[in-house]
mmCIF file of C-alpha atoms in Angstrom:
data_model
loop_
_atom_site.group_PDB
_atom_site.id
_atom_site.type_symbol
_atom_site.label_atom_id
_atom_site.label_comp_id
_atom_site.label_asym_id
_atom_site.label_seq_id
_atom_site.Cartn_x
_atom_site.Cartn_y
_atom_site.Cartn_z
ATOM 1 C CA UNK Z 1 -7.870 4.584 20.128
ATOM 2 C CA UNK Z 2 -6.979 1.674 17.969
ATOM 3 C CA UNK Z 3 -9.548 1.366 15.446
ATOM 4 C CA UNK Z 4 -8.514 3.089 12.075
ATOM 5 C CA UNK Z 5 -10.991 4.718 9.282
ATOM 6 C CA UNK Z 6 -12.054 2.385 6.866
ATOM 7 C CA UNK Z 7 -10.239 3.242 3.551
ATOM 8 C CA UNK Z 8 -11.766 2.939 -0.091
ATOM 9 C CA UNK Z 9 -8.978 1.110 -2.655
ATOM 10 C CA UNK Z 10 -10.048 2.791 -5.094
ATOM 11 C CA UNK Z 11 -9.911 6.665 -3.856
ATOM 12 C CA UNK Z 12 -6.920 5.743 -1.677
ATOM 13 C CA UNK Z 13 -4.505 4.393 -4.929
ATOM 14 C CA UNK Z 14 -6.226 7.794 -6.971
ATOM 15 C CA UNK Z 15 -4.614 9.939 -4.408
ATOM 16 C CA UNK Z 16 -1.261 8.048 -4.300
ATOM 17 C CA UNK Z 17 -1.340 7.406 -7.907
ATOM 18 C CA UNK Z 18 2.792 9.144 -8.121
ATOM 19 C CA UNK Z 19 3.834 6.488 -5.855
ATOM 20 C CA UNK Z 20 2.478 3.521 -8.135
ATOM 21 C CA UNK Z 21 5.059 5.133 -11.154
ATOM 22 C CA UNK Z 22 8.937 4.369 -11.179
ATOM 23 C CA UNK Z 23 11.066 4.224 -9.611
ATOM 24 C CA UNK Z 24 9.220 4.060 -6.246
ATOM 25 C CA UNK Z 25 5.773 2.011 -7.532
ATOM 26 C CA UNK Z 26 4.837 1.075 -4.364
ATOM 27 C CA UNK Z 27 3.291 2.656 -1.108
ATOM 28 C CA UNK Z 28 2.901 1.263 2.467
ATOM 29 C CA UNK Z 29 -0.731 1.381 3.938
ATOM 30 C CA UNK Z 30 -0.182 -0.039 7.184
ATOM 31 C CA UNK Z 31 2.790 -1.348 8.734
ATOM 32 C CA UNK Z 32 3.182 -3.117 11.817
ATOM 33 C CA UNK Z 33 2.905 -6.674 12.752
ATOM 34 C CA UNK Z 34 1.664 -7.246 9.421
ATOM 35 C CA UNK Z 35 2.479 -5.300 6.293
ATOM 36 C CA UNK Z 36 -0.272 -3.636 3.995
ATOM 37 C CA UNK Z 37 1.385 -2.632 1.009
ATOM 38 C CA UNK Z 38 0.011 -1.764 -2.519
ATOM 39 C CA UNK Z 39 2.067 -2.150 -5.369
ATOM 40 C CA UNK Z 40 2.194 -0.590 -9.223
ATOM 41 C CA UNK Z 41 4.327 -0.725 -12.303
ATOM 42 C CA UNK Z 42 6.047 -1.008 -14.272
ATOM 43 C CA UNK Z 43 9.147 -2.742 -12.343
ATOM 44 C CA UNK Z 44 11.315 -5.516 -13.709
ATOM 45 C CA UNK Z 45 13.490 -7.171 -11.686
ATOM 46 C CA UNK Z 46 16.512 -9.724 -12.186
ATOM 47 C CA UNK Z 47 16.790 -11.154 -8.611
ATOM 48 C CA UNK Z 48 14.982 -13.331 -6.591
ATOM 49 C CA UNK Z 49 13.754 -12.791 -2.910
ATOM 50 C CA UNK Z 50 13.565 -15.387 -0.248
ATOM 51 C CA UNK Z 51 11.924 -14.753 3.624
ATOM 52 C CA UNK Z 52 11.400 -16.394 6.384
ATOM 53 C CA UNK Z 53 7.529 -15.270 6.077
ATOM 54 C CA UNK Z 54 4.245 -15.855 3.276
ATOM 55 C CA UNK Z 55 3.120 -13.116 0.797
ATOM 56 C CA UNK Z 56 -0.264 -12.958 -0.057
ATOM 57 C CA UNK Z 57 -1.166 -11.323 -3.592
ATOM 58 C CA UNK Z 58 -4.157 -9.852 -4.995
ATOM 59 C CA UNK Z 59 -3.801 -7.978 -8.072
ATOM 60 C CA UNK Z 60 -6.711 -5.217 -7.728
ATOM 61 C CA UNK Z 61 -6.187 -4.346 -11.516
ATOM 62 C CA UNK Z 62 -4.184 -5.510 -14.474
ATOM 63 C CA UNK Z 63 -1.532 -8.346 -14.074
ATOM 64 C CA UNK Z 64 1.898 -9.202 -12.919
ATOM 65 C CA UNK Z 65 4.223 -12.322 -13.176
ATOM 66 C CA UNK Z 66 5.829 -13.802 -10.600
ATOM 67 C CA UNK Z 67 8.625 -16.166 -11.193
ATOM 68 C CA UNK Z 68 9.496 -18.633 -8.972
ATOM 69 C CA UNK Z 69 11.715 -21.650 -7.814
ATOM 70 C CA UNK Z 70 9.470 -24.708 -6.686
ATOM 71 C CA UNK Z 71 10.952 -27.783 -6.156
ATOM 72 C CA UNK Z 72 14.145 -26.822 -7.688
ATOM 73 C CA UNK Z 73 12.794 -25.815 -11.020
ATOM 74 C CA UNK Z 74 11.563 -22.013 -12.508
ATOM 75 C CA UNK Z 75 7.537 -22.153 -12.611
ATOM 76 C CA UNK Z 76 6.289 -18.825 -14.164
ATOM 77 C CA UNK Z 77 3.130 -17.692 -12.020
ATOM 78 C CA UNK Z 78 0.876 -15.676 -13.595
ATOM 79 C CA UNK Z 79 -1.294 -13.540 -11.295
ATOM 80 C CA UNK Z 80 -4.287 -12.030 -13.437
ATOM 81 C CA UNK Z 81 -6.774 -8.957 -12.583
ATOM 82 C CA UNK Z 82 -8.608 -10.028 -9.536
ATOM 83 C CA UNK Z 83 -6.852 -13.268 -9.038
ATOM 84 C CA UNK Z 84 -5.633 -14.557 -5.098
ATOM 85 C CA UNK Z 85 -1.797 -15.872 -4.871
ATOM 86 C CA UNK Z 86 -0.431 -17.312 -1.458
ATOM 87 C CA UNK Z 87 3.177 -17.578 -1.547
ATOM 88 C CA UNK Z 88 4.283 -19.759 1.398
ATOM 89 C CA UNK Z 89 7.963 -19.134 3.317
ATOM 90 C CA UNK Z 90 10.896 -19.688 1.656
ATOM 91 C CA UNK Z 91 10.117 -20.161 -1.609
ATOM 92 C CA UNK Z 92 12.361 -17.722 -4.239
ATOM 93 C CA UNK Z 93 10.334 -15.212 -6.219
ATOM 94 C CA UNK Z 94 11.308 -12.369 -8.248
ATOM 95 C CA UNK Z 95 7.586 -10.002 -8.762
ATOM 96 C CA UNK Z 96 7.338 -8.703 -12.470
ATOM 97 C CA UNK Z 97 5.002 -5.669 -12.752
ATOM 98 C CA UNK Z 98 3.079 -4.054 -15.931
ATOM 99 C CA UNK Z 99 2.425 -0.310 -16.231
ATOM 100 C CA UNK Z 100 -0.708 0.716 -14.911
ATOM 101 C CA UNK Z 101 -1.214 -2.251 -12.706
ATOM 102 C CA UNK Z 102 -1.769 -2.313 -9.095
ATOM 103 C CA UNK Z 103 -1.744 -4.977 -6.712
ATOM 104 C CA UNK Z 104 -1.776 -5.418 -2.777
ATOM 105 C CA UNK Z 105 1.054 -7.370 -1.020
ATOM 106 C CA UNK Z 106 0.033 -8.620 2.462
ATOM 107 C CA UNK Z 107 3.417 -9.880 4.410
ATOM 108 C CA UNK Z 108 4.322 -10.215 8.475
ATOM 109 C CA UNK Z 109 7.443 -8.207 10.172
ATOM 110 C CA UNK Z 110 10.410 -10.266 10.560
ATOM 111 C CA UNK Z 111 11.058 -11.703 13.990
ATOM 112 C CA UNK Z 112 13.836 -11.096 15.889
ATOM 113 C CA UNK Z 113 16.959 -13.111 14.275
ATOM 114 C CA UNK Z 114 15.302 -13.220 10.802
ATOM 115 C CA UNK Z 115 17.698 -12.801 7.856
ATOM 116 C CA UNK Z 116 15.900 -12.416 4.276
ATOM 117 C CA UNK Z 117 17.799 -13.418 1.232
ATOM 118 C CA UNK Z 118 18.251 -12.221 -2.378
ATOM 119 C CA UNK Z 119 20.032 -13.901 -5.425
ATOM 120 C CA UNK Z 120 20.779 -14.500 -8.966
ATOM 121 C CA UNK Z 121 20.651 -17.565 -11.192
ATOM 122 C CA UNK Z 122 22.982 -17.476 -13.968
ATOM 123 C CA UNK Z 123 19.892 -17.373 -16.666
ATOM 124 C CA UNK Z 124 17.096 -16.108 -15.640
ATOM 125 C CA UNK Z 125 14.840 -18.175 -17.549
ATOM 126 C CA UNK Z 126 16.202 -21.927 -16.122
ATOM 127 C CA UNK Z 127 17.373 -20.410 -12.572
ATOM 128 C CA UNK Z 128 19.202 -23.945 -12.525
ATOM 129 C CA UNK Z 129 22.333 -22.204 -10.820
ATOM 130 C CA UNK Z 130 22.832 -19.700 -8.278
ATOM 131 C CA UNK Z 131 25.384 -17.105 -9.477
ATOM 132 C CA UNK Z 132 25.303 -14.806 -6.482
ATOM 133 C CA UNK Z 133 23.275 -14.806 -2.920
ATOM 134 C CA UNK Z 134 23.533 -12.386 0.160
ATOM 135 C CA UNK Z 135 21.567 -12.634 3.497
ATOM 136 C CA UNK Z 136 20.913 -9.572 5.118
ATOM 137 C CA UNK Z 137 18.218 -8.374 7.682
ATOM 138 C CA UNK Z 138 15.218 -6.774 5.932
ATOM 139 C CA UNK Z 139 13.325 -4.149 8.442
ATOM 140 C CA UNK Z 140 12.224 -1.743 5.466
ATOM 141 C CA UNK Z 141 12.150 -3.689 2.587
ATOM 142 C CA UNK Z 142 12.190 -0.463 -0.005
ATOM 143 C CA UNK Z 143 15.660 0.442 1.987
ATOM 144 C CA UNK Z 144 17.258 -2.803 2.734
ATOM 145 C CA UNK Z 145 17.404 -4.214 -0.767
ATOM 146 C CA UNK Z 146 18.947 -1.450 -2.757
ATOM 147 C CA UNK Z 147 22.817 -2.020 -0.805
ATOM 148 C CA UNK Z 148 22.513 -5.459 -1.526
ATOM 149 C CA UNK Z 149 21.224 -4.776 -5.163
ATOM 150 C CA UNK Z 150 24.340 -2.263 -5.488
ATOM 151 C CA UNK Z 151 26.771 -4.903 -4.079
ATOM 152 C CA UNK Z 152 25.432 -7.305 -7.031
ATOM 153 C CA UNK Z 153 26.338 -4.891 -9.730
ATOM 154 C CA UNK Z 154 29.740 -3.772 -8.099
ATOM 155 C CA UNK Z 155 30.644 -7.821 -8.409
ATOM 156 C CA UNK Z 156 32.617 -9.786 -10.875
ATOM 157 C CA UNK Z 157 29.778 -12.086 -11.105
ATOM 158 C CA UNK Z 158 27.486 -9.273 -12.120
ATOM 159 C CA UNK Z 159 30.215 -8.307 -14.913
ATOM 160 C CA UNK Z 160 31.299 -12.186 -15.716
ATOM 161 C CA UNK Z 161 28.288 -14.476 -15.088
ATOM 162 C CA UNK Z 162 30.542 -16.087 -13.608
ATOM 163 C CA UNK Z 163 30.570 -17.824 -10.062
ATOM 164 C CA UNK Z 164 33.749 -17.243 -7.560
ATOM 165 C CA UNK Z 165 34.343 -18.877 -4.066
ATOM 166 C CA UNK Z 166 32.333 -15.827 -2.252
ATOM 167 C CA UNK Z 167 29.602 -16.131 -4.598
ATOM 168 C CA UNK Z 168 27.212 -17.669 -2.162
ATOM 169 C CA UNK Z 169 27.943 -17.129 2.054
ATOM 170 C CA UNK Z 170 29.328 -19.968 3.272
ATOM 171 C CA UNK Z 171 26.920 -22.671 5.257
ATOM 172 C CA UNK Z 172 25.350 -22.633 7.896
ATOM 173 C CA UNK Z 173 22.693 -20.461 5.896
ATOM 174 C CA UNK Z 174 21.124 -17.915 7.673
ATOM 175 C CA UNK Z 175 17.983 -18.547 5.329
ATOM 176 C CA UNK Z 176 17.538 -21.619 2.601
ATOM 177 C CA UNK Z 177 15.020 -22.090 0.602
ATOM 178 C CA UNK Z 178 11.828 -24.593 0.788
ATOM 179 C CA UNK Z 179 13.039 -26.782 -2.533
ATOM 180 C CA UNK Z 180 10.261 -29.342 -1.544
ATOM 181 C CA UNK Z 181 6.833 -27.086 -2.004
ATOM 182 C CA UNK Z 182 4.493 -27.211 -4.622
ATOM 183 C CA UNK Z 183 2.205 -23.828 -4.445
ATOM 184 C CA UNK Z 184 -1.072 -24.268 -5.795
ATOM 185 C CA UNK Z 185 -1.842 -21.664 -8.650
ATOM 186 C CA UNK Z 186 -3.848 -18.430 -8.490
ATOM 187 C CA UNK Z 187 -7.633 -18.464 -7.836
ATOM 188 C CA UNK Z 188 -9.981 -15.742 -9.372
ATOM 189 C CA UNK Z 189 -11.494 -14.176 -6.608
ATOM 190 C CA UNK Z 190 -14.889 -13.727 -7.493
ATOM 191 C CA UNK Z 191 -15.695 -16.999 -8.895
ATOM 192 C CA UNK Z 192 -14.069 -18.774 -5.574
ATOM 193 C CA UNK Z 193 -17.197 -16.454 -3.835
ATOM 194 C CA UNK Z 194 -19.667 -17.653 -6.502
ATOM 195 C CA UNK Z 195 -18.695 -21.248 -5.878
ATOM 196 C CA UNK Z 196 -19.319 -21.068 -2.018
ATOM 197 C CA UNK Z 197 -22.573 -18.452 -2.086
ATOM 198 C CA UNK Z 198 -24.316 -21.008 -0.661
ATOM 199 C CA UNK Z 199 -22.465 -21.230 2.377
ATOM 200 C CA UNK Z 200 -21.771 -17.628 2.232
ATOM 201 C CA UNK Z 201 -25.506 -16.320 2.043
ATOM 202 C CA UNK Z 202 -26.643 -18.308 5.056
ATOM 203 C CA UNK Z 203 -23.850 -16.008 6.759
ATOM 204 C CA UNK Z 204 -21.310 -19.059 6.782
ATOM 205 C CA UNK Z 205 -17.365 -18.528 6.403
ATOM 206 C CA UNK Z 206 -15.045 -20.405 3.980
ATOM 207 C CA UNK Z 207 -11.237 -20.708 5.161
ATOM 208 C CA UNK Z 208 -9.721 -20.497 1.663
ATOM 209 C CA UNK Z 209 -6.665 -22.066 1.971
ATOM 210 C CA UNK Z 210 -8.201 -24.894 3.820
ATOM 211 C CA UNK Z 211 -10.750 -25.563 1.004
ATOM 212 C CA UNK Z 212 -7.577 -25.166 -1.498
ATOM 213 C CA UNK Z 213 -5.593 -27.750 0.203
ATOM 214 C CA UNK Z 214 -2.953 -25.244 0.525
ATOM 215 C CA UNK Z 215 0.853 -26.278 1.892
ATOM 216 C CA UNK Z 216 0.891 -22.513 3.684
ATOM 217 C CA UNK Z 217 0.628 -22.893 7.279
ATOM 218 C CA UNK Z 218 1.574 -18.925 8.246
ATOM 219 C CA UNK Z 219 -1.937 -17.234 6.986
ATOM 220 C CA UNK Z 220 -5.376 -17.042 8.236
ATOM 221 C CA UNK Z 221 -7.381 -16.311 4.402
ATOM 222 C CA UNK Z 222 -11.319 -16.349 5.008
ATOM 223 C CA UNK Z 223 -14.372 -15.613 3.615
ATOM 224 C CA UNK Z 224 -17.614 -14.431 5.500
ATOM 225 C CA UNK Z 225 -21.234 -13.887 4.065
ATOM 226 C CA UNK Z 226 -23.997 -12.248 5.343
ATOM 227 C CA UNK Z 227 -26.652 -11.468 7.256
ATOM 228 C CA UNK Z 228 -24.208 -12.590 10.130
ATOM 229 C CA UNK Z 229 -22.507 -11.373 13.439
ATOM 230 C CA UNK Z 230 -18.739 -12.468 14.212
ATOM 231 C CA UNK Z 231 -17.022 -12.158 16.957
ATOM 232 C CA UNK Z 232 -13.298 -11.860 15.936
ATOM 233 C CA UNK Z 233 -10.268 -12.065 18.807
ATOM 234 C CA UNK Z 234 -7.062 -10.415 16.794
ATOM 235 C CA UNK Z 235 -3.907 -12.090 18.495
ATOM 236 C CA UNK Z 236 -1.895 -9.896 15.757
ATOM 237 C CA UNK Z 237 -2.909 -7.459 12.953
ATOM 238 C CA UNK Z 238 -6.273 -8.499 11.148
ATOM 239 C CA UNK Z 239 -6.987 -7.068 7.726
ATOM 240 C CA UNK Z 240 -10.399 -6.804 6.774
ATOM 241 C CA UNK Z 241 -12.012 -6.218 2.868
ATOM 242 C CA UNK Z 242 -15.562 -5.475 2.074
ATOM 243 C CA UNK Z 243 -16.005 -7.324 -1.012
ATOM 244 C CA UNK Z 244 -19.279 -7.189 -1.524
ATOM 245 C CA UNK Z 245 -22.198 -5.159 0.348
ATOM 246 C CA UNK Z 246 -21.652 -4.000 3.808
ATOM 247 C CA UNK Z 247 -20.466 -4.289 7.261
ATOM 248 C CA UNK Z 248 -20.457 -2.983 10.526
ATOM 249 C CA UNK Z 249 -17.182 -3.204 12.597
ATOM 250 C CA UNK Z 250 -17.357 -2.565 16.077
ATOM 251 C CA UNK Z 251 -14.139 -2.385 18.119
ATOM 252 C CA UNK Z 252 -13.170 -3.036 21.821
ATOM 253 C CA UNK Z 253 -10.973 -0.022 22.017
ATOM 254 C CA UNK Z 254 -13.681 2.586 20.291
ATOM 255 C CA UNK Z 255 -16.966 3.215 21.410
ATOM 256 C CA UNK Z 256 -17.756 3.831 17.528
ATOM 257 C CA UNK Z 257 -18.576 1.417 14.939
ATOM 258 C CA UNK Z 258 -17.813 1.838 11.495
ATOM 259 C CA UNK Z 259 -19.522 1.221 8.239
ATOM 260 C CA UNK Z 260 -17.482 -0.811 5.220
ATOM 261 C CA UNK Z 261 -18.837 -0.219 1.900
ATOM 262 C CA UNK Z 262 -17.817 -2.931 -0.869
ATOM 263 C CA UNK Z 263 -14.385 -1.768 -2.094
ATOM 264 C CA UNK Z 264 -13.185 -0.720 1.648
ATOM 265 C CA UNK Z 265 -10.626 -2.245 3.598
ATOM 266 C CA UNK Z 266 -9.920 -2.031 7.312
ATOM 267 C CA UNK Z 267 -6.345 -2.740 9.214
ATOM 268 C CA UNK Z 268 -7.500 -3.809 12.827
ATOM 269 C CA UNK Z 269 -4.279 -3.578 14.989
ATOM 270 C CA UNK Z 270 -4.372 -6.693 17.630
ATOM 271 C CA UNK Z 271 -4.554 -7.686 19.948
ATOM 272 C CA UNK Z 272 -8.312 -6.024 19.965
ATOM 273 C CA UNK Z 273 -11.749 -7.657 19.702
ATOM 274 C CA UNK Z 274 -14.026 -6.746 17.090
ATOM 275 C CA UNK Z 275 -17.384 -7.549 16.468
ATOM 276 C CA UNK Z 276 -18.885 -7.287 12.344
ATOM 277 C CA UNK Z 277 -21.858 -7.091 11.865
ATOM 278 C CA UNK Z 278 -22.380 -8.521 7.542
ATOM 279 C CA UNK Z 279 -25.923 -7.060 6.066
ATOM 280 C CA UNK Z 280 -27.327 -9.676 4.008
ATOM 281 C CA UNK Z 281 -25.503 -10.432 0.957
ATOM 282 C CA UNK Z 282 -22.116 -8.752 2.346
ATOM 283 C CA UNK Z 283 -19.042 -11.148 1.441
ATOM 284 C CA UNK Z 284 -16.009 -9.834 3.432
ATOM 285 C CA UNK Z 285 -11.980 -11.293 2.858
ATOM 286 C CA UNK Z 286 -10.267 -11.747 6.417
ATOM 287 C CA UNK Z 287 -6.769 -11.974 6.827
ATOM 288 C CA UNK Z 288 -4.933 -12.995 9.599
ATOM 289 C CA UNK Z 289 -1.177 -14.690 11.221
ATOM 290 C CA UNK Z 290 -2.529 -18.392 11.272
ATOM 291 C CA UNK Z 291 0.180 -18.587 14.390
ATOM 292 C CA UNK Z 292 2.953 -16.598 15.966
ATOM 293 C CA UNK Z 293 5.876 -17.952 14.717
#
């Protein structure tokens, strides 16, 4: 069967609390065509990352800073306690994470031919200058980066600041950034709901990024309210999270619904079709591949 046991944040992150702390501070709920991961701190970092595919952020508790490169200059994003971030393709970021935080990290698998990159700016702070990039094929992320990370310190550029001819791989790039994207900033969660209870109590859904005007074309991000029934077809991996009240989720493959209590989330592995059932006042996040890339 393909339908998974709802799992409750909360409990779930109590009993892998050791993998939130250094030097691991991270732990992989689900991993298949999508990526559930969950996040803690603290973890400072001094490179960027660039891929092929979005990132969604929600910070479940405390906050984090996320640095990034948008339209060829540093913008500091800061992602508060319950606050939504999309992060569309391409677009350099290097995650900053506070003790005792925790946040989940929604990303797809790399397709076939993908490369990811990392790199360096000479400062930090202006990231006016790359000072050292590698590409290199990212199929575990936790595993993948450390050689490259190593290769970085091993270098004269890591010991110099200084740029030589092999600094950056010569074109064609495998991967190159989006320097022409403006990402619109976190929202707060909860008070996004608030704002659309209307439509969300009369069992209505809100596409979030649609309402945000957002550039990122790779995620599906939606709301639902209830009393409702929704019939949802799951092309790819769907992750469902009971924000508020309850749900029943019934699956094609299982002859077994089950029940989502606020605080729950549920990986659906596609393709399947599901069928929730929201009691009223139930307000559920959905999120989805937009489109197979």
């Amino acid at each position: 069967t393909k339908m998974a046991q709802p799992v409750a944040i909360e409990e779930w992150a109590e009993q892998n609390k050791d993998s939130f702390k250094p030097p691991i501070c991270n732990k992989l709920m689900h991993k298949g065509q999508l990526s559930i991961m969950f996040v803690g701190g603290p973890n400072t970092r001094t490179d960027f990352h660039v891929e092929e595919g979005s990132e969604l952020f929600l910070q479940i508790r405390g906050h984090m800073e996320l640095p990034t490169v948008q339209e060829g200059k540093r913008k500091l994003v800061q992602i508060q306690e319950g606050h939504l971030f999309i992060l569309p393709p391409r677009v350099p970021h290097s995650p900053q994470r506070q003790q005792n935080s925790l946040g989940l990290v929604i990303e797809r698998s790399r397709e076939e031919g993908e490369m990811d990159a990392l790199r360096w700016y000479t400062d930090f702070q202006v990231c006016d200058e790359v000072l050292y990039e590698r590409h290199f094929r990212c199929d575990d992320l936790g595993r993948d980066l450390v050689p490259v990370v190593q290769q970085f310190k091993a270098s004269s550029e890591c010991a110099t600041g200084e740029k030589t001819e092999t600094s950056i791989p010569p074109p064609p790039a495998a991967i190159s950034e989006n320097s022409s994207i403006s990402v619109p900033d976190p929202i707060h969660l909860d008070t996004f709901v608030e704002q659309h209870m209307d439509t969300l109590s009369r069992g209505g859904q809100v596409d979030i990024l649609r309402t945000l005007s957002h550039p990122d074309e790779e995620f599906s991000v939606s709301l639902l309210g209830g009393t409702s029934k929704q019939t949802h077809e799951c092309k790819g991996d769907t992750f469902f999270y009971q924000l508020r009240g309850s749900a029943t989720v019934q699956s094609s493959a299982d002859a077994t619904p089950v029940q989502m209590q606020q605080g729950m989330c549920l990986t659906i592995i596609g393709p399947d079709v599901v069928q929730v059932v929201r009691a009223e006042g139930s307000v559920g996040l959905v999120v989805s591949q937009r489109k197979s890339v």
